[in-house]
Amino acid sequence: MGVENFITFMISALLFIMTPGLDTFFVLNKSIAQGKRSGIHAALGVNMGVLTHTLFAALGISVLLAKSAFAFAGVKYLGAAYIIYLGVTTYRKKSDIADLEARTEDEKNVKSDFWSGFLTNSLNPKVALFFIAFFPQFIAVNEMQNPVPYVLLGITYAIIGVVWYIILTLCASIFSSKIKGNPNAGKLLNKIGGLAFIAMGIKMAFSK
């Protein structure tokens, strides 16, 4: 299939995924603030974004992003603006017990968590650059122009990501029940989470 050292790739991918970052914080925030169901949808959305970056890498679009300062800046600022928007809406959110219960059961809200996770990952140009630097190390030299190895590695990376984030979600959702019994904790979590998203968005905007 054009892939080399597959086991090494899986171990390396797991270590990268376990390293705390924007995606990890996003999934944890959803899991703690809104419960297990929201966290799982957020995890699936994030890893759908991984598959999008995989497709772009396989088609060579990510290389164009790496070579074009204009394209990189466009995606970067769009992603930063979206993350800051998430931060502002999270910060302004007023949580009480009834609201949290309603959000946990509302199908529209959990679908929103999926799409938020998808956009948060897809609009991060650093993920695209990481993939075009990381994946070729595990692809045979004579298969570099073949999209199949990229797709295989991307799917593997996404599967590992889904498993890891669901484990995090199951652990973090334990705190969700405690928040339901303490509405002030939910409000505080929104404030902290909102500020963290805003800070990450600003950091992305100034990244090179």
mmCIF file of C-alpha atoms in Angstrom:
data_model
loop_
_atom_site.group_PDB
_atom_site.id
_atom_site.type_symbol
_atom_site.label_atom_id
_atom_site.label_comp_id
_atom_site.label_asym_id
_atom_site.label_seq_id
_atom_site.Cartn_x
_atom_site.Cartn_y
_atom_site.Cartn_z
ATOM 1 C CA MET A 1 0.000 0.000 0.000
ATOM 2 C CA GLY A 2 3.055 2.271 -0.047
ATOM 3 C CA VAL A 3 3.204 2.669 3.746
ATOM 4 C CA GLU A 4 6.378 1.958 5.713
ATOM 5 C CA ASN A 5 6.865 1.421 9.467
ATOM 6 C CA PHE A 6 3.126 1.361 10.109
ATOM 7 C CA ILE A 7 3.420 0.398 13.795
ATOM 8 C CA THR A 8 5.847 3.263 14.387
ATOM 9 C CA PHE A 9 3.354 5.595 12.702
ATOM 10 C CA MET A 10 0.538 4.436 14.990
ATOM 11 C CA ILE A 11 2.636 4.968 18.120
ATOM 12 C CA SER A 12 3.813 8.391 16.935
ATOM 13 C CA ALA A 13 0.274 9.398 15.986
ATOM 14 C CA LEU A 14 -1.034 8.400 19.419
ATOM 15 C CA LEU A 15 1.653 10.485 21.124
ATOM 16 C CA PHE A 16 0.836 13.512 18.979
ATOM 17 C CA ILE A 17 -2.905 13.111 19.582
ATOM 18 C CA MET A 18 -2.389 12.777 23.339
ATOM 19 C CA THR A 19 -0.392 16.027 23.409
ATOM 20 C CA PRO A 20 -2.796 18.719 24.723
ATOM 21 C CA GLY A 21 -3.870 21.228 22.108
ATOM 22 C CA LEU A 22 -6.877 23.033 20.678
ATOM 23 C CA ASP A 23 -8.730 19.834 19.710
ATOM 24 C CA THR A 24 -8.188 18.264 23.137
ATOM 25 C CA PHE A 25 -9.405 21.369 24.918
ATOM 26 C CA PHE A 26 -12.439 21.625 22.635
ATOM 27 C CA VAL A 27 -13.534 18.042 23.307
ATOM 28 C CA LEU A 28 -12.909 18.341 27.058
ATOM 29 C CA ASN A 29 -14.863 21.591 27.224
ATOM 30 C CA LYS A 30 -17.869 20.034 25.504
ATOM 31 C CA SER A 31 -17.669 16.864 27.614
ATOM 32 C CA ILE A 32 -17.485 18.653 30.958
ATOM 33 C CA ALA A 33 -19.891 21.485 30.174
ATOM 34 C CA GLN A 34 -22.527 19.532 28.248
ATOM 35 C CA GLY A 35 -22.005 15.865 28.934
ATOM 36 C CA LYS A 36 -20.884 12.672 27.243
ATOM 37 C CA ARG A 37 -23.072 12.934 24.164
ATOM 38 C CA SER A 38 -21.798 16.387 23.222
ATOM 39 C CA GLY A 39 -18.209 15.297 23.836
ATOM 40 C CA ILE A 40 -18.528 12.295 21.535
ATOM 41 C CA HIS A 41 -20.047 14.409 18.759
ATOM 42 C CA ALA A 42 -17.261 16.959 19.197
ATOM 43 C CA ALA A 43 -14.663 14.156 18.958
ATOM 44 C CA LEU A 44 -16.242 12.826 15.754
ATOM 45 C CA GLY A 45 -16.303 16.336 14.283
ATOM 46 C CA VAL A 46 -12.649 16.969 15.082
ATOM 47 C CA ASN A 47 -11.601 13.742 13.408
ATOM 48 C CA MET A 48 -13.778 14.412 10.394
ATOM 49 C CA GLY A 49 -11.616 17.506 10.079
ATOM 50 C CA VAL A 50 -8.583 15.206 10.184
ATOM 51 C CA LEU A 51 -10.000 13.307 7.207
ATOM 52 C CA THR A 52 -10.494 16.614 5.378
ATOM 53 C CA HIS A 53 -6.837 17.504 5.878
ATOM 54 C CA THR A 54 -5.932 13.985 4.739
ATOM 55 C CA LEU A 55 -7.862 14.471 1.506
ATOM 56 C CA PHE A 56 -6.184 17.830 0.938
ATOM 57 C CA ALA A 57 -2.744 16.284 1.554
ATOM 58 C CA ALA A 58 -3.510 13.406 -0.829
ATOM 59 C CA LEU A 59 -4.610 15.813 -3.571
ATOM 60 C CA GLY A 60 -1.666 18.135 -3.027
ATOM 61 C CA ILE A 61 -3.820 21.038 -1.849
ATOM 62 C CA SER A 62 -1.980 21.251 1.479
ATOM 63 C CA VAL A 63 1.299 21.747 -0.398
ATOM 64 C CA LEU A 64 -0.216 24.773 -2.129
ATOM 65 C CA LEU A 65 -1.275 26.082 1.280
ATOM 66 C CA ALA A 66 2.271 25.672 2.572
ATOM 67 C CA LYS A 67 3.772 27.473 -0.421
ATOM 68 C CA SER A 68 1.279 30.340 -0.603
ATOM 69 C CA ALA A 69 1.538 32.946 2.146
ATOM 70 C CA PHE A 70 -1.762 34.455 0.976
ATOM 71 C CA ALA A 71 -3.658 31.132 1.169
ATOM 72 C CA PHE A 72 -2.117 30.287 4.527
ATOM 73 C CA ALA A 73 -3.051 33.708 5.940
ATOM 74 C CA GLY A 74 -6.601 33.436 4.605
ATOM 75 C CA VAL A 75 -7.252 30.058 6.247
ATOM 76 C CA LYS A 76 -5.427 31.134 9.405
ATOM 77 C CA TYR A 77 -7.486 34.290 9.932
ATOM 78 C CA LEU A 78 -10.736 32.522 9.086
ATOM 79 C CA GLY A 79 -9.939 29.805 11.615
ATOM 80 C CA ALA A 80 -8.851 32.323 14.246
ATOM 81 C CA ALA A 81 -12.046 34.339 13.764
ATOM 82 C CA TYR A 82 -14.186 31.219 14.186
ATOM 83 C CA ILE A 83 -12.390 30.120 17.354
ATOM 84 C CA ILE A 84 -12.679 33.616 18.837
ATOM 85 C CA TYR A 85 -16.387 33.576 17.950
ATOM 86 C CA LEU A 86 -16.739 30.262 19.807
ATOM 87 C CA GLY A 87 -14.946 31.829 22.762
ATOM 88 C CA VAL A 88 -17.219 34.848 22.885
ATOM 89 C CA THR A 89 -20.420 32.777 22.645
ATOM 90 C CA THR A 90 -19.138 30.353 25.291
ATOM 91 C CA TYR A 91 -18.152 33.200 27.628
ATOM 92 C CA ARG A 92 -21.564 34.871 27.306
ATOM 93 C CA LYS A 93 -23.484 31.615 27.808
ATOM 94 C CA LYS A 94 -25.553 31.429 30.962
ATOM 95 C CA SER A 95 -25.776 27.906 32.319
ATOM 96 C CA ASP A 96 -28.216 26.622 34.858
ATOM 97 C CA ILE A 97 -29.355 23.086 35.605
ATOM 98 C CA ALA A 98 -32.371 23.217 33.302
ATOM 99 C CA ASP A 99 -30.359 24.706 30.451
ATOM 100 C CA LEU A 100 -27.672 22.049 30.743
ATOM 101 C CA GLU A 101 -30.214 19.234 30.755
ATOM 102 C CA ALA A 102 -31.941 20.722 27.697
ATOM 103 C CA ARG A 103 -28.674 21.111 25.766
ATOM 104 C CA THR A 104 -27.654 17.536 26.542
ATOM 105 C CA GLU A 105 -30.896 16.163 25.099
ATOM 106 C CA ASP A 106 -31.291 18.623 22.188
ATOM 107 C CA GLU A 107 -30.389 16.910 18.903
ATOM 108 C CA LYS A 108 -29.655 20.239 17.199
ATOM 109 C CA ASN A 109 -27.115 21.156 19.845
ATOM 110 C CA VAL A 110 -25.164 17.908 19.620
ATOM 111 C CA LYS A 111 -25.081 18.237 15.819
ATOM 112 C CA SER A 112 -23.777 21.756 16.354
ATOM 113 C CA ASP A 113 -21.005 20.300 18.519
ATOM 114 C CA PHE A 114 -20.040 18.001 15.637
ATOM 115 C CA TRP A 115 -19.820 20.824 13.107
ATOM 116 C CA SER A 116 -17.986 23.077 15.565
ATOM 117 C CA GLY A 117 -15.369 20.356 16.069
ATOM 118 C CA PHE A 118 -15.128 19.853 12.310
ATOM 119 C CA LEU A 119 -14.581 23.561 11.604
ATOM 120 C CA THR A 120 -12.195 24.046 14.522
ATOM 121 C CA ASN A 121 -9.891 21.381 13.089
ATOM 122 C CA SER A 122 -10.448 22.020 9.364
ATOM 123 C CA LEU A 123 -9.718 25.752 9.624
ATOM 124 C CA ASN A 124 -6.441 25.240 11.460
ATOM 125 C CA PRO A 125 -3.702 25.555 8.787
ATOM 126 C CA LYS A 126 -1.082 24.194 11.194
ATOM 127 C CA VAL A 127 -2.804 20.811 11.056
ATOM 128 C CA ALA A 128 -2.434 20.801 7.263
ATOM 129 C CA LEU A 129 1.257 21.680 7.528
ATOM 130 C CA PHE A 130 1.764 19.001 10.178
ATOM 131 C CA PHE A 131 0.257 16.343 7.938
ATOM 132 C CA ILE A 132 2.413 17.163 4.907
ATOM 133 C CA ALA A 133 5.504 17.072 7.157
ATOM 134 C CA PHE A 134 4.544 13.976 9.182
ATOM 135 C CA PHE A 135 2.894 11.576 6.713
ATOM 136 C CA PRO A 136 5.664 11.428 4.052
ATOM 137 C CA GLN A 137 8.061 10.006 6.652
ATOM 138 C CA PHE A 138 6.008 6.790 6.526
ATOM 139 C CA ILE A 139 5.436 6.617 2.763
ATOM 140 C CA ALA A 140 7.745 4.828 0.333
ATOM 141 C CA VAL A 141 9.707 7.235 -1.861
ATOM 142 C CA ASN A 142 8.280 5.801 -5.080
ATOM 143 C CA GLU A 143 4.714 6.218 -3.733
ATOM 144 C CA MET A 144 4.900 9.911 -2.785
ATOM 145 C CA GLN A 145 2.606 10.913 -5.651
ATOM 146 C CA ASN A 146 0.100 8.155 -4.851
ATOM 147 C CA PRO A 147 -2.877 9.389 -2.764
ATOM 148 C CA VAL A 148 -3.628 5.911 -1.343
ATOM 149 C CA PRO A 149 -0.888 5.922 1.370
ATOM 150 C CA TYR A 150 -1.989 9.389 2.531
ATOM 151 C CA VAL A 151 -5.595 8.223 2.805
ATOM 152 C CA LEU A 152 -4.608 5.047 4.689
ATOM 153 C CA LEU A 153 -2.478 7.004 7.178
ATOM 154 C CA GLY A 154 -5.157 9.670 7.577
ATOM 155 C CA ILE A 155 -7.900 7.145 8.309
ATOM 156 C CA THR A 156 -5.631 5.407 10.820
ATOM 157 C CA TYR A 157 -4.822 8.741 12.481
ATOM 158 C CA ALA A 158 -8.539 9.604 12.687
ATOM 159 C CA ILE A 159 -9.476 6.224 14.187
ATOM 160 C CA ILE A 160 -6.797 6.577 16.864
ATOM 161 C CA GLY A 161 -8.042 10.109 17.514
ATOM 162 C CA VAL A 162 -11.663 9.017 17.896
ATOM 163 C CA VAL A 163 -10.719 6.271 20.370
ATOM 164 C CA TRP A 164 -8.531 8.594 22.453
ATOM 165 C CA TYR A 165 -11.033 11.468 22.545
ATOM 166 C CA ILE A 166 -13.899 9.170 23.455
ATOM 167 C CA ILE A 167 -11.821 7.862 26.380
ATOM 168 C CA LEU A 168 -11.247 11.480 27.432
ATOM 169 C CA THR A 169 -14.942 12.208 27.008
ATOM 170 C CA LEU A 170 -16.025 9.300 29.205
ATOM 171 C CA CYS A 171 -13.612 10.413 31.931
ATOM 172 C CA ALA A 172 -14.440 14.117 31.673
ATOM 173 C CA SER A 173 -18.224 13.656 31.499
ATOM 174 C CA ILE A 174 -18.108 12.484 35.114
ATOM 175 C CA PHE A 175 -17.637 16.129 36.050
ATOM 176 C CA SER A 176 -20.714 17.061 34.017
ATOM 177 C CA SER A 177 -23.039 15.507 36.616
ATOM 178 C CA LYS A 178 -21.352 17.582 39.321
ATOM 179 C CA ILE A 179 -21.912 20.754 37.276
ATOM 180 C CA LYS A 180 -25.600 19.901 36.941
ATOM 181 C CA GLY A 181 -25.799 20.014 40.717
ATOM 182 C CA ASN A 182 -23.910 23.301 40.915
ATOM 183 C CA PRO A 183 -25.068 25.916 38.372
ATOM 184 C CA ASN A 184 -22.353 28.345 39.516
ATOM 185 C CA ALA A 185 -19.710 25.818 38.455
ATOM 186 C CA GLY A 186 -21.243 25.700 34.989
ATOM 187 C CA LYS A 187 -21.128 29.476 34.668
ATOM 188 C CA LEU A 188 -17.512 29.558 35.821
ATOM 189 C CA LEU A 189 -16.591 26.841 33.326
ATOM 190 C CA ASN A 190 -18.143 28.881 30.524
ATOM 191 C CA LYS A 191 -16.112 31.934 31.527
ATOM 192 C CA ILE A 192 -12.842 29.991 31.692
ATOM 193 C CA GLY A 193 -13.551 28.053 28.506
ATOM 194 C CA GLY A 194 -14.581 31.189 26.619
ATOM 195 C CA LEU A 195 -11.422 33.058 27.595
ATOM 196 C CA ALA A 196 -9.287 30.045 26.669
ATOM 197 C CA PHE A 197 -10.863 29.836 23.198
ATOM 198 C CA ILE A 198 -10.354 33.555 22.660
ATOM 199 C CA ALA A 199 -6.698 33.247 23.690
ATOM 200 C CA MET A 200 -6.198 30.287 21.314
ATOM 201 C CA GLY A 201 -7.852 32.204 18.470
ATOM 202 C CA ILE A 202 -5.572 35.197 19.029
ATOM 203 C CA LYS A 203 -2.536 32.887 19.176
ATOM 204 C CA MET A 204 -3.564 31.314 15.872
ATOM 205 C CA ALA A 205 -4.035 34.742 14.269
ATOM 206 C CA PHE A 206 -0.454 35.701 15.111
ATOM 207 C CA SER A 207 1.090 32.343 14.157
ATOM 208 C CA LYS A 208 3.501 32.197 11.211
#
